Coordinates of C-alpha atoms in Angstrom, one line a residue:
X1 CA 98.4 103.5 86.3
X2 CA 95.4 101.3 85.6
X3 CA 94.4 101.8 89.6
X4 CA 93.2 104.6 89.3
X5 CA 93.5 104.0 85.9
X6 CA 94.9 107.4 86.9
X7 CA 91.5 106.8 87.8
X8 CA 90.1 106.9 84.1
X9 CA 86.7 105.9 84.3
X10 CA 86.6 108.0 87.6
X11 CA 87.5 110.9 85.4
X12 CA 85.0 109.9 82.6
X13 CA 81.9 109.5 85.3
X14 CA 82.8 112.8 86.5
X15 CA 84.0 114.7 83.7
X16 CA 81.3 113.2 81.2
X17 CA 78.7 111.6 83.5
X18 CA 77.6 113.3 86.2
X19 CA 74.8 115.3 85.2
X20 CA 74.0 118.1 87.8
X21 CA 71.6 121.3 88.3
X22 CA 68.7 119.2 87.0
X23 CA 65.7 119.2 88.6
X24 CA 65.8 116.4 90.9
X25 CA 63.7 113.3 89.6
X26 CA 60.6 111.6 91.6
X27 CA 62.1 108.2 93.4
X28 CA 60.2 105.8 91.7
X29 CA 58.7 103.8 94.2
X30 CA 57.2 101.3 92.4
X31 CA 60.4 99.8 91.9
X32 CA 61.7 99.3 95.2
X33 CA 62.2 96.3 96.7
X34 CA 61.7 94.5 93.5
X35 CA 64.5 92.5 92.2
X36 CA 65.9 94.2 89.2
X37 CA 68.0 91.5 87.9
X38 CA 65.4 90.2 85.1
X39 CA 65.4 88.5 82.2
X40 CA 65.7 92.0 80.1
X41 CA 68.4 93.3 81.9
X42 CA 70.6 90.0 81.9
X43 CA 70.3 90.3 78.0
X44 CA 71.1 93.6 78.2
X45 CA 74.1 92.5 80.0
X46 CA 75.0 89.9 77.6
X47 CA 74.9 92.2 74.8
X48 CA 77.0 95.0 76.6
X49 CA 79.6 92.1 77.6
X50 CA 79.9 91.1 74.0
X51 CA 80.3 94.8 72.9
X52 CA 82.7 95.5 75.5
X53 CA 84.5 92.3 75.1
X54 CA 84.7 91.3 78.6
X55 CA 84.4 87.7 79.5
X56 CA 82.0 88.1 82.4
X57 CA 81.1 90.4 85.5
X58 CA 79.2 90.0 89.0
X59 CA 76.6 92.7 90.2
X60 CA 74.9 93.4 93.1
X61 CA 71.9 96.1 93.9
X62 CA 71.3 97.2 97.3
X63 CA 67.9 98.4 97.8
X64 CA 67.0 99.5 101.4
X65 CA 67.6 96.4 103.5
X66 CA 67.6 93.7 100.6
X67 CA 70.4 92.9 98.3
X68 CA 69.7 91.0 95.0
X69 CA 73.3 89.9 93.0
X70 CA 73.5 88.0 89.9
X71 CA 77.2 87.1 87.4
X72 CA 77.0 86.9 84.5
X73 CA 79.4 85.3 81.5
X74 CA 82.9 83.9 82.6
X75 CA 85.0 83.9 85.2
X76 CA 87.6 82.0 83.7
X77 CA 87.4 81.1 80.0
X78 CA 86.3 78.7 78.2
X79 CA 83.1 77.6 80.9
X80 CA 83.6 78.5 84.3
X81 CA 80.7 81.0 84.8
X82 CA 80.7 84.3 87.1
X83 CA 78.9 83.7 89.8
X84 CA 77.7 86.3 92.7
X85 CA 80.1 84.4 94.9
X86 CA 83.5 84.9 92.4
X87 CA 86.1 86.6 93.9
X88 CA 87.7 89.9 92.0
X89 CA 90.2 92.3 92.1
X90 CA 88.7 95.3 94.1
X91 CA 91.4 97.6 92.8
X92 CA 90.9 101.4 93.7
X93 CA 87.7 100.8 95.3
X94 CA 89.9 99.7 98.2
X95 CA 90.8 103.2 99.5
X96 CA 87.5 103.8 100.7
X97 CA 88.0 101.0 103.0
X98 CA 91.6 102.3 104.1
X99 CA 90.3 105.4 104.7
X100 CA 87.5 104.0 107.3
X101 CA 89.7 102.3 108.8
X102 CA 92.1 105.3 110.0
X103 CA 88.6 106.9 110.3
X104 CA 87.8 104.4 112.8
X105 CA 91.2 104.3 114.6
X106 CA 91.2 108.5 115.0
X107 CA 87.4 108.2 116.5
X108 CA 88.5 105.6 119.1
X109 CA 90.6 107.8 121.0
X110 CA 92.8 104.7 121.6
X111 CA 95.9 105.5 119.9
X112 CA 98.3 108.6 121.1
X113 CA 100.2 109.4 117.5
X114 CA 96.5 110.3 116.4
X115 CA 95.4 112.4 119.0
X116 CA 95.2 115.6 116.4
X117 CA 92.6 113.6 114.3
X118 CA 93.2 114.1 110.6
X119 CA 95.4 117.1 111.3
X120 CA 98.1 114.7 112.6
X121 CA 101.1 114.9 110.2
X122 CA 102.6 112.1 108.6
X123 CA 106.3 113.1 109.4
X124 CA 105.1 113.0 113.2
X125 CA 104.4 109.1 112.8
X126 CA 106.8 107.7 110.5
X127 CA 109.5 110.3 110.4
X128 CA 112.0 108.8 108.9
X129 CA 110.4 106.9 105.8
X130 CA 108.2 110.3 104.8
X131 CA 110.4 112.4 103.4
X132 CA 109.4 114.9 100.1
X133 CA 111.4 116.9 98.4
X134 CA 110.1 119.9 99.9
X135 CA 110.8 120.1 103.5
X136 CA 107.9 122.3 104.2
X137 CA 105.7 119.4 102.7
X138 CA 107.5 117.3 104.5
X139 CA 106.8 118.4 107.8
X140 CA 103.4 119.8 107.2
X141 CA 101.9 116.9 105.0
X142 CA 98.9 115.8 107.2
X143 CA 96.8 112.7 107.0
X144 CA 94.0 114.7 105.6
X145 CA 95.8 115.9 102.6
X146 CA 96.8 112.5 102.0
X147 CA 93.7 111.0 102.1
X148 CA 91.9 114.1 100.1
X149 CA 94.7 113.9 97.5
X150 CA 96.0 117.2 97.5
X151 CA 99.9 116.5 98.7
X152 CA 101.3 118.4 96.0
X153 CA 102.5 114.7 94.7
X154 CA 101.3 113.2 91.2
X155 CA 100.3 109.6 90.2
X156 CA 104.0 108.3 89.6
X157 CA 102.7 105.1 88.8
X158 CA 105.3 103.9 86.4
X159 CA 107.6 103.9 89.7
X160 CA 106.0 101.5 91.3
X161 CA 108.1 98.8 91.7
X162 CA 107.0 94.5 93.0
X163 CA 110.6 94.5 93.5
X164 CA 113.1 96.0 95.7
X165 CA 116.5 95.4 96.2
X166 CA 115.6 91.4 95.4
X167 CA 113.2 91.8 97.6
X168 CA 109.3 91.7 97.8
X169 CA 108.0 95.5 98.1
X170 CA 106.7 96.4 101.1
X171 CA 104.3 99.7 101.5
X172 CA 107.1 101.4 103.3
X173 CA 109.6 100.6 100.4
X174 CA 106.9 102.7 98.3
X175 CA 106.8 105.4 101.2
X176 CA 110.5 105.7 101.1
X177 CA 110.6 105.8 97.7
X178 CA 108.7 109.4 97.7
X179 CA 111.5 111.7 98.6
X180 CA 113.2 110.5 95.2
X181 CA 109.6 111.6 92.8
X182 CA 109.5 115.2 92.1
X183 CA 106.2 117.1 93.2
X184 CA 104.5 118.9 91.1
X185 CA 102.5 121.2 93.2
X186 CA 102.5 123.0 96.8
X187 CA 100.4 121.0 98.8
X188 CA 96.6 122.2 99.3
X189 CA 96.7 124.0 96.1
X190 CA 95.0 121.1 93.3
X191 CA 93.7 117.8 93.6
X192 CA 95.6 114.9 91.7
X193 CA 94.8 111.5 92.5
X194 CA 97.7 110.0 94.3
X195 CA 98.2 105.9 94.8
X196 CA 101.5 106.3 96.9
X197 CA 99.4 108.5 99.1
X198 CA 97.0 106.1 100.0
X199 CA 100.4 103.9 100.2
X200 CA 101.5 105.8 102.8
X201 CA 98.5 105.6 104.9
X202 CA 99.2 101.8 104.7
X203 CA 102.1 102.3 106.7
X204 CA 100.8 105.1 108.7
X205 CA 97.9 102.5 110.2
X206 CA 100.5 99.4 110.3
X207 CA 102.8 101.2 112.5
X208 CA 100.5 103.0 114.4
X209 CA 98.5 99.6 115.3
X210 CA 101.8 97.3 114.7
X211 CA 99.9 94.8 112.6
X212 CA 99.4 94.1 109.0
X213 CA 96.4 96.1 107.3
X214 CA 94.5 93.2 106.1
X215 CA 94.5 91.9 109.7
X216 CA 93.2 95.7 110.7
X217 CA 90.9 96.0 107.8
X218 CA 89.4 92.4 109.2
X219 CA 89.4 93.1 112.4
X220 CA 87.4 96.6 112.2
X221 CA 85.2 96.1 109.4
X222 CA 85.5 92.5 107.5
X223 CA 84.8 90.4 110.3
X224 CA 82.0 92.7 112.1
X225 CA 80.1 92.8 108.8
X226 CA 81.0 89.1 108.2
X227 CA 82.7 89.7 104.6
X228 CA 84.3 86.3 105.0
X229 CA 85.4 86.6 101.5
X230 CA 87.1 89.8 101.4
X231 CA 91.2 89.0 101.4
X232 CA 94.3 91.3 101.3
X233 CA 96.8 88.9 99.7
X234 CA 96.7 87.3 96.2
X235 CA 97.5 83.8 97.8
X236 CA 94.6 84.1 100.0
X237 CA 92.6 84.4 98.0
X238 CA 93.4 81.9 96.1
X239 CA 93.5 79.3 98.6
X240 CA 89.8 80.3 99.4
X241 CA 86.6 78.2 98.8
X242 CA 85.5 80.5 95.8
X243 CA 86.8 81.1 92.7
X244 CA 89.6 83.8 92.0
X245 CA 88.3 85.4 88.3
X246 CA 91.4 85.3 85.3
X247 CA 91.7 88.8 83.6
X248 CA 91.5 89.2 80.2
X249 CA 92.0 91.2 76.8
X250 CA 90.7 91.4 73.3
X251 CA 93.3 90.4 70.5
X252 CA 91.4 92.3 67.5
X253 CA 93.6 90.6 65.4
X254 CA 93.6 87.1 66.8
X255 CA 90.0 87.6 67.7
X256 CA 90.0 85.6 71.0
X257 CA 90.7 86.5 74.2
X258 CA 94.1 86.3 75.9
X259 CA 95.0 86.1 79.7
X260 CA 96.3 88.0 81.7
X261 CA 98.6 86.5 84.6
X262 CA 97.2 87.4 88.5
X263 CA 99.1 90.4 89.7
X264 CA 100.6 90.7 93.2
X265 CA 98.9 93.2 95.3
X266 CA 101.7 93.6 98.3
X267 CA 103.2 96.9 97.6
X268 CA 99.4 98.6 96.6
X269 CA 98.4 97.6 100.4
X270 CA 96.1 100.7 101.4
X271 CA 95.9 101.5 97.4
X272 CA 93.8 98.5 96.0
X273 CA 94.9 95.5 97.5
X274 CA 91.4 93.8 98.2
X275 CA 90.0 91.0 96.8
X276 CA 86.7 90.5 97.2
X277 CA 82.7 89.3 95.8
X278 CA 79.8 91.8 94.9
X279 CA 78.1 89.9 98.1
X280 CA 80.9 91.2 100.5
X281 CA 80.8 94.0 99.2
X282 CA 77.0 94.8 99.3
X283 CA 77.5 94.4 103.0
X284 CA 80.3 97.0 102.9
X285 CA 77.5 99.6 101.0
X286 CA 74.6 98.4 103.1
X287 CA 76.6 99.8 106.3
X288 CA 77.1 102.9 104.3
X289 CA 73.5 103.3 103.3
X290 CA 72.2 102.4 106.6
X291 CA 75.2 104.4 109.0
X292 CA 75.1 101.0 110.6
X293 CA 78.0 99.3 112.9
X294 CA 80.9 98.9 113.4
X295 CA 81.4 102.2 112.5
X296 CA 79.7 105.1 115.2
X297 CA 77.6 107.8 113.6
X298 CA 80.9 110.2 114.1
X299 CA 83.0 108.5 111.6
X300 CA 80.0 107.7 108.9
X301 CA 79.6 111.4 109.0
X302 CA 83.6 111.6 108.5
X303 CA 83.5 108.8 105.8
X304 CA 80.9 111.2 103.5
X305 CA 82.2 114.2 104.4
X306 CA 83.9 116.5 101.1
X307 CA 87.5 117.4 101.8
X308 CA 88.7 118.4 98.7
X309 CA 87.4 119.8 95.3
X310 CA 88.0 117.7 92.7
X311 CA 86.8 118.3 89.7
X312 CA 84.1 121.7 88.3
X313 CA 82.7 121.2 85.0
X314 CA 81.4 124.9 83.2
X315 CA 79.8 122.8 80.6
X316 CA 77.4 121.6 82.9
X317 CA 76.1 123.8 85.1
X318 CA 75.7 123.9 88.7
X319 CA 78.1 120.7 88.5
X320 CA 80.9 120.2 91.4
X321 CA 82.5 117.1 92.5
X322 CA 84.4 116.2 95.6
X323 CA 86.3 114.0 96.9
X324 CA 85.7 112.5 100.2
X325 CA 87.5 109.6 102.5
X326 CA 87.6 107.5 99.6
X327 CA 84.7 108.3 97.6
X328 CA 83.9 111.0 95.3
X329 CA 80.7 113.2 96.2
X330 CA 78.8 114.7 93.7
X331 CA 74.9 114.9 92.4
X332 CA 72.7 113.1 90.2
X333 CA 69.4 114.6 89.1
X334 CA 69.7 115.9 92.4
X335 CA 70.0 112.7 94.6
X336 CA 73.8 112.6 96.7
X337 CA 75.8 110.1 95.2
X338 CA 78.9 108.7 95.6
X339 CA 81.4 106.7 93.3
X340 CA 84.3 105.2 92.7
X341 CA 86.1 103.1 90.4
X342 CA 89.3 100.8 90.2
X343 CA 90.8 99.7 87.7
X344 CA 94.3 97.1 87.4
X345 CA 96.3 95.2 84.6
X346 CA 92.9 92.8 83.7
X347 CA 89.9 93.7 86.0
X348 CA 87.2 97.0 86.7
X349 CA 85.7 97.9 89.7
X350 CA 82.5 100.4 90.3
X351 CA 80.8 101.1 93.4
X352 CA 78.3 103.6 93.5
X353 CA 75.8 104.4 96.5
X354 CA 72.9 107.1 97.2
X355 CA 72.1 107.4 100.8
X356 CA 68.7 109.7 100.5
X357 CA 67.1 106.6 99.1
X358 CA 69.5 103.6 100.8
X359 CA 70.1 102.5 96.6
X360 CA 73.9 101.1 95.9
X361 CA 75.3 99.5 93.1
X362 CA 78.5 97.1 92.9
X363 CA 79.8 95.9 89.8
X364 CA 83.2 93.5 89.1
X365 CA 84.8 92.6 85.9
X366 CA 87.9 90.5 84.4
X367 CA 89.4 93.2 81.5
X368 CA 91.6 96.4 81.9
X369 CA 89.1 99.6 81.0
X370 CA 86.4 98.0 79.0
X371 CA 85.7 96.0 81.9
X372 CA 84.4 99.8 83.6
X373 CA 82.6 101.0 80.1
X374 CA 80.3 97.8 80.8
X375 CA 80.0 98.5 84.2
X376 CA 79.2 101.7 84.2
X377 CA 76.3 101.4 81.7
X378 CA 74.7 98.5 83.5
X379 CA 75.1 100.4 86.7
X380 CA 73.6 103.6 85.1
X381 CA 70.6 102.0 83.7
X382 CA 70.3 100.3 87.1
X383 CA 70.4 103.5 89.0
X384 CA 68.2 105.7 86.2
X385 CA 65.4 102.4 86.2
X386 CA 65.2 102.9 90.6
X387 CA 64.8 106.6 90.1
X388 CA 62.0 106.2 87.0
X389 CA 63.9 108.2 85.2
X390 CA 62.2 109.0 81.4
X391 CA 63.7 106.8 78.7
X392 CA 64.3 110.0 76.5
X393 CA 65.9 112.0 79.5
X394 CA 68.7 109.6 80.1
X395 CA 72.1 109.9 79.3
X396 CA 73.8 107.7 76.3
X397 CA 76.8 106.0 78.5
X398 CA 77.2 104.0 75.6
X399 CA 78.3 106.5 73.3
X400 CA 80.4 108.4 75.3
X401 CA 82.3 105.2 76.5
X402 CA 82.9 104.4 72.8
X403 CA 84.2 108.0 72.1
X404 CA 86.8 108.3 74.9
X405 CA 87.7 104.7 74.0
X406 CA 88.1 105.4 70.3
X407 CA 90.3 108.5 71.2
X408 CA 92.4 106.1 73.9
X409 CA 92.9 103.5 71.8
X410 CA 94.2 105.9 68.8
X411 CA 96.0 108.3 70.6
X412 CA 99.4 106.5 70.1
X413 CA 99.0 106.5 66.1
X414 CA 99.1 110.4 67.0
X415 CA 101.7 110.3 69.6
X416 CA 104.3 112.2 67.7
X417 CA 102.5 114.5 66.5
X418 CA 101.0 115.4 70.4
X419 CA 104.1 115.3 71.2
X420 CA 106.3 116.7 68.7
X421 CA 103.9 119.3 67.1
X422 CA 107.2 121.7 65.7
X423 CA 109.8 119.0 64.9
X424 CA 112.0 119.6 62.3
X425 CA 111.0 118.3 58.6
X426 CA 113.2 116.0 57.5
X427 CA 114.2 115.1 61.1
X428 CA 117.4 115.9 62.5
X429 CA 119.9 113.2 62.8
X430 CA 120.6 111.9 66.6
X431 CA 123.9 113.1 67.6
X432 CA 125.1 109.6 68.7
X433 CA 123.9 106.0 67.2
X434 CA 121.9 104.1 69.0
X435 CA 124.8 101.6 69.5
X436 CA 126.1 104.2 71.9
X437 CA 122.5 104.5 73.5
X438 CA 122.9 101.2 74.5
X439 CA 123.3 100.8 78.1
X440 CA 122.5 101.2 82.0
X441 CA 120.8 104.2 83.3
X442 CA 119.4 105.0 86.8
X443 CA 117.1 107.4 88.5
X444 CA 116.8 106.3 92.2
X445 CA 112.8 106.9 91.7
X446 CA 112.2 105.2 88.7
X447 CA 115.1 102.6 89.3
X448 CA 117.5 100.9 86.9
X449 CA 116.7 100.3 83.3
X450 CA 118.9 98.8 80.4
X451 CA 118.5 99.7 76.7
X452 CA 119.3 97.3 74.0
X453 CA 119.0 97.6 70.0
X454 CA 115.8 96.2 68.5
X455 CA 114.8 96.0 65.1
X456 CA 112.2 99.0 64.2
X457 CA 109.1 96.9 63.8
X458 CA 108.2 98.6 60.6
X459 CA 111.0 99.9 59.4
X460 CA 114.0 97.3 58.8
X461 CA 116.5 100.2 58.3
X462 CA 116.6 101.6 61.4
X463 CA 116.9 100.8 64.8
X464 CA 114.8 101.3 68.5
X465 CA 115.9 101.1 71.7
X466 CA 114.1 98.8 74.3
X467 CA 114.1 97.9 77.9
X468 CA 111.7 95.0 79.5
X469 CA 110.0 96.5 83.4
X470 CA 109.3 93.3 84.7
X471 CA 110.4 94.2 88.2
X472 CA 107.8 96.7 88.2
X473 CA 104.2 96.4 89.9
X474 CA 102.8 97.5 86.4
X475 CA 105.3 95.2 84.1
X476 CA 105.9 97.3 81.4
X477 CA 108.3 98.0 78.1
X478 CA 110.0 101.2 77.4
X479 CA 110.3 101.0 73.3
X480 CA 112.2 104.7 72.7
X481 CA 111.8 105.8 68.8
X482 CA 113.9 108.4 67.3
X483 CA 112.1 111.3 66.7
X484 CA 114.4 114.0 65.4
X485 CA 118.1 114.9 67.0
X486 CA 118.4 114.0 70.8
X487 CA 114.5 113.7 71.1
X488 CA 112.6 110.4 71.5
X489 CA 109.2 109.1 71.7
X490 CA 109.1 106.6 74.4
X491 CA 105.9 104.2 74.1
X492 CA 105.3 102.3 77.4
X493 CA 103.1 98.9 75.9
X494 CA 102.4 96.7 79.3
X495 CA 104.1 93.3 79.3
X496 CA 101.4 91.1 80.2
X497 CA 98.2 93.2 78.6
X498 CA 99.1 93.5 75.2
X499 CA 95.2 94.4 74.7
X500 CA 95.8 97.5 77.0
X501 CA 96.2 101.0 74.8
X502 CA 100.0 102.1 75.0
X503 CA 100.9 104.9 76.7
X504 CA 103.8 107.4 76.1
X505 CA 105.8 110.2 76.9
X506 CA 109.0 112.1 75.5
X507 CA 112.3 111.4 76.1
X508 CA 115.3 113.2 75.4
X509 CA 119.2 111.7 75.6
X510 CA 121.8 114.2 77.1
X511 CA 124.8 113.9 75.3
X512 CA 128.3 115.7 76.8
X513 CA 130.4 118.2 74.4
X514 CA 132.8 115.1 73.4
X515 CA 129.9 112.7 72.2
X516 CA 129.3 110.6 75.4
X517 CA 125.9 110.0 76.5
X518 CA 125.5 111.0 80.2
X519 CA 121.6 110.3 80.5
X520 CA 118.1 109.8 79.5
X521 CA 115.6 112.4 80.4
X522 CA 111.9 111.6 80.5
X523 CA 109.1 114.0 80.8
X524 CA 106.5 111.6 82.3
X525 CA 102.9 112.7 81.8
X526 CA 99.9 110.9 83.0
X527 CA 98.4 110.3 79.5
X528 CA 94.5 109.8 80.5
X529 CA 94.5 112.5 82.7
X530 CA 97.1 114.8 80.8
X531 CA 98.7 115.6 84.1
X532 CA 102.3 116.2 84.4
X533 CA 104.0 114.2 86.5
X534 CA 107.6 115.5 85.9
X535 CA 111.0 115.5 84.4
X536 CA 113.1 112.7 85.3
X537 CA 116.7 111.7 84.7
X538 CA 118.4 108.4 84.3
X539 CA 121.8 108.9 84.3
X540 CA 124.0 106.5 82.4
X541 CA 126.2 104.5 85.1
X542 CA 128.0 102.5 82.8

């Protein structure tokens, strides 16, 4: 959900941001080398924190072979400042990494299940946890499409689950998990941004190299670029020498800040399980910029290379982005650029890096969404200041932040109406009560969920139905609001981030010819992105 945030901002630096067929801009070299990180822009930081409400944020700029970082605001509230040192939820910034990695395992020739490179099917490695609905897919699936994101397979976020069976989740308890999601595409035909995926090539490299990806990840690029503060496990990194920051939202009616609890990262593995500083990471871009070691000049070629086409924009011409091992490629005033974000429950992550002129950007913050608005507009102004571009030809990040926002953060006071446009007026009446609702329900995707009567929170004569996620990697409530006979509005608040705009789909109860409910169908959509994700049925097992 927020890891991508179906990648969100991803989509908003793309679909909004990226501003191609301009004429390239002269690289301003009186800037380079100089330490951007003034007094100006600190206060411009402090005023776009404030705006933003986040609590604080770490950057680091690398420029050629020197790296200046600075934090700025809180790490944890009320007076523990954000240092360049403060450790941060990477979140989807972490597939770039994964993808290296297998990058780096197919270019050693060392390892016989991935002798056909990145045409090596899944299926052919671990056979009996890959399995699709579609046997074609299944069988033909290859390590390129899952890296590139074109598997035919949608977000599914919301079936994510910390817990399985009692048991922590594992990345191949997500992997098995896939044969019971619908797809929503033949493969190779769209590009939809695909956690599981990236899951999947968790467990593809673990049982491939029969050891933990955090211990491959160190052992192939942590350690040889000495990122000593880069960690794979929550409880690492909290028992490490610098601080862990607290996520955070904005109660506009309280007017404070509340915090958000730290989230377990086991099951994301390969997805956006690192937890890292701007300093590690500037060594991470710095090998980038600079095709340096560990990685040979074969698989920095691979790392850049485009795979898939993500996105094409006919408002702005000439524009084209793609997505490469990790990274999405597109231009900026002509320069090669490339970005991604991650986003989780309380935190923002942006990376951005131009290799013509060796310029990268790393920004982390400690609030779901807002955290990338402010990063993103530091990081532009950063980037637009090194290549001198004109104050009055630069793009307002600002405003179009705060429209998207506006329209996130209202889209639920709309939600009937997006998703009912035609309903009956006055609505019809449900064919059962919701006493009758009330109950267990299972998809073996989605898992087990059991509605109870609440009151309506607005209206005292009627009644909801609610369910509590907390087994869930994304904790999250199902509140399900009549709507107009067997048709519900489902809204989907997280648990712990009350802050965090609610998502929500449609739902619709199927009742048999004598009155008994047999099941809850849910049409899940990815609301950011508008993709559909599928239809979905719990069936009623008690």
């Amino acid at each position: 959900m927020m890891l991508r945030l179906r990648n969100l901002i991803a989509s908003l630096t793309i679909g909004f941001f990226i501003l191609m067929g301009a004429t390239a801009q002269a690289n301003d070299r009186s800037s380079v080398g100089k330490n951007p990180l003034t007094e100006d822009f600190a206060s411009f930081v402090t005023e776009t924190l404030d705006k933003w409400k986040v609590p604080g944020l770490s950057v680091a700029v690398v420029d050629g072979d020197q790296v200046f970082a600075e934090g700025y605001g809180f790490a944890r509230l009320p007076d523990e400042p954000a240092t360049p040192e403060t450790l941060w939820y990477a979140a989807s910034t972490t597939k770039a990494q994964t993808a290296a990695t297998l990058a780096r395992l197919i270019n050693s020739g060392d390892h016989p299940a991935l002798a056909n490179g990145w045409s090596t099917t899944i299926s052919s490695i671990i056979h009996d946890d890959f399995v699709l609905q579609d046997a074609w897919a299944t069988e033909h699936i290859t390590l390129d499409d899952a890296v590139s994101h074109r598997t035919g397979m949608a977000a599914h976020d919301k079936s994510y689950a910390r817990v399985v069976e009692g048991k922590e989740a594992k990345p191949k308890d997500v992997v098995r998990n896939l044969r019971n999601l619908p797809l929503t595409t033949e493969p190779r035909l769209k590009y939809s941004y695909t956690n599981s995926m990236y899951t999947t090539l968790s467990h593809v490299i673990e049982t491939v190299t029969g050891k933990w990806l955090g211990d491959v990840m160190k052992e192939l690029i942590w350690a040889p670029l000495d990122m000593n503060s880069t960690f794979f496990d929550l409880q690492d990194a909290n028992d490490a020498p610098h601080q862990l920051a607290s996520g955070y939202y904005w109660d506009e009616k309280e007017g404070k800040y509340g915090e958000v609890p730290f989230m377990s990262v086991t099951e994301l593995s390969g997805a956006g399980a690192i937890i890292s500083n701007v300093l590690d990471y500037a060594k991470w871009v710095k090998c980038l910029l600079h095709e340096a070691p560990p990685f040979s000049k074969e698989v920095h070629k691979d790392i850049k290379s485009p795979r898939m086409l993500e996105s094409t924009q006919p408002d702005i011409p000439n524009d084209i982005v793609t997505y490469a091992l990790g990274w999405r490629r597109t231009l900026f005033k002509g320069h090669v650029m490339y970005i991604h974000s991650g986003g989780l429950h309380a935190y923002g992550a942006q990376v951005y890096w131009l290799p013509e002129i060796k310029y990268g950007v790393v920004a982390f913050a400690n609030t779901a969404t807002t955290s990338n608005a402010a990063e993103e507009i530091l990081a532009w102004k950063l980037i637009q200041d090194r290549l001198g571009i004109p104050e009055n030809e630069r793009f307002d990040f600002d405003a179009k932040y705060q429209k998207f926002w506006n329209w996130l953060s209202s889209a639920a006071d709309e939600a009937v109406d997006i998703l009912y446009p035609e309903r009956p007026n006055p609505p019809l009446p449900a064919t059962v009560n919701t006493t009758k609702l009330q109950g267990i329900y299972y998809d073996p995707g989605y898992g087990r969920i059991t509605l109870h009567e609440a009151s309506h929170p607005n209206r005292s004569d009627e009644k909801i139905l609610v369910t509590d996620r907390q087994e869930m990697t994304w904790k999250y409530q199902m509140n399900l609001h009549h709507v107009s006979g067997d048709y519900w509005i489902i809204y989907l608040p997280l648990l712990e981030n009350p802050g965090y705009f609610t998502e929500f789909v449609a739902g619709e109860f199927k009742i048999r010819n004598d009155g008994k409910p047999v099941g809850l169908q849910v049409d899940w959509v990815n609301r950011v992105t508008d993709e559909v994700e599928g239809k979905v049925l719990f069936k009623k097992v008690d």
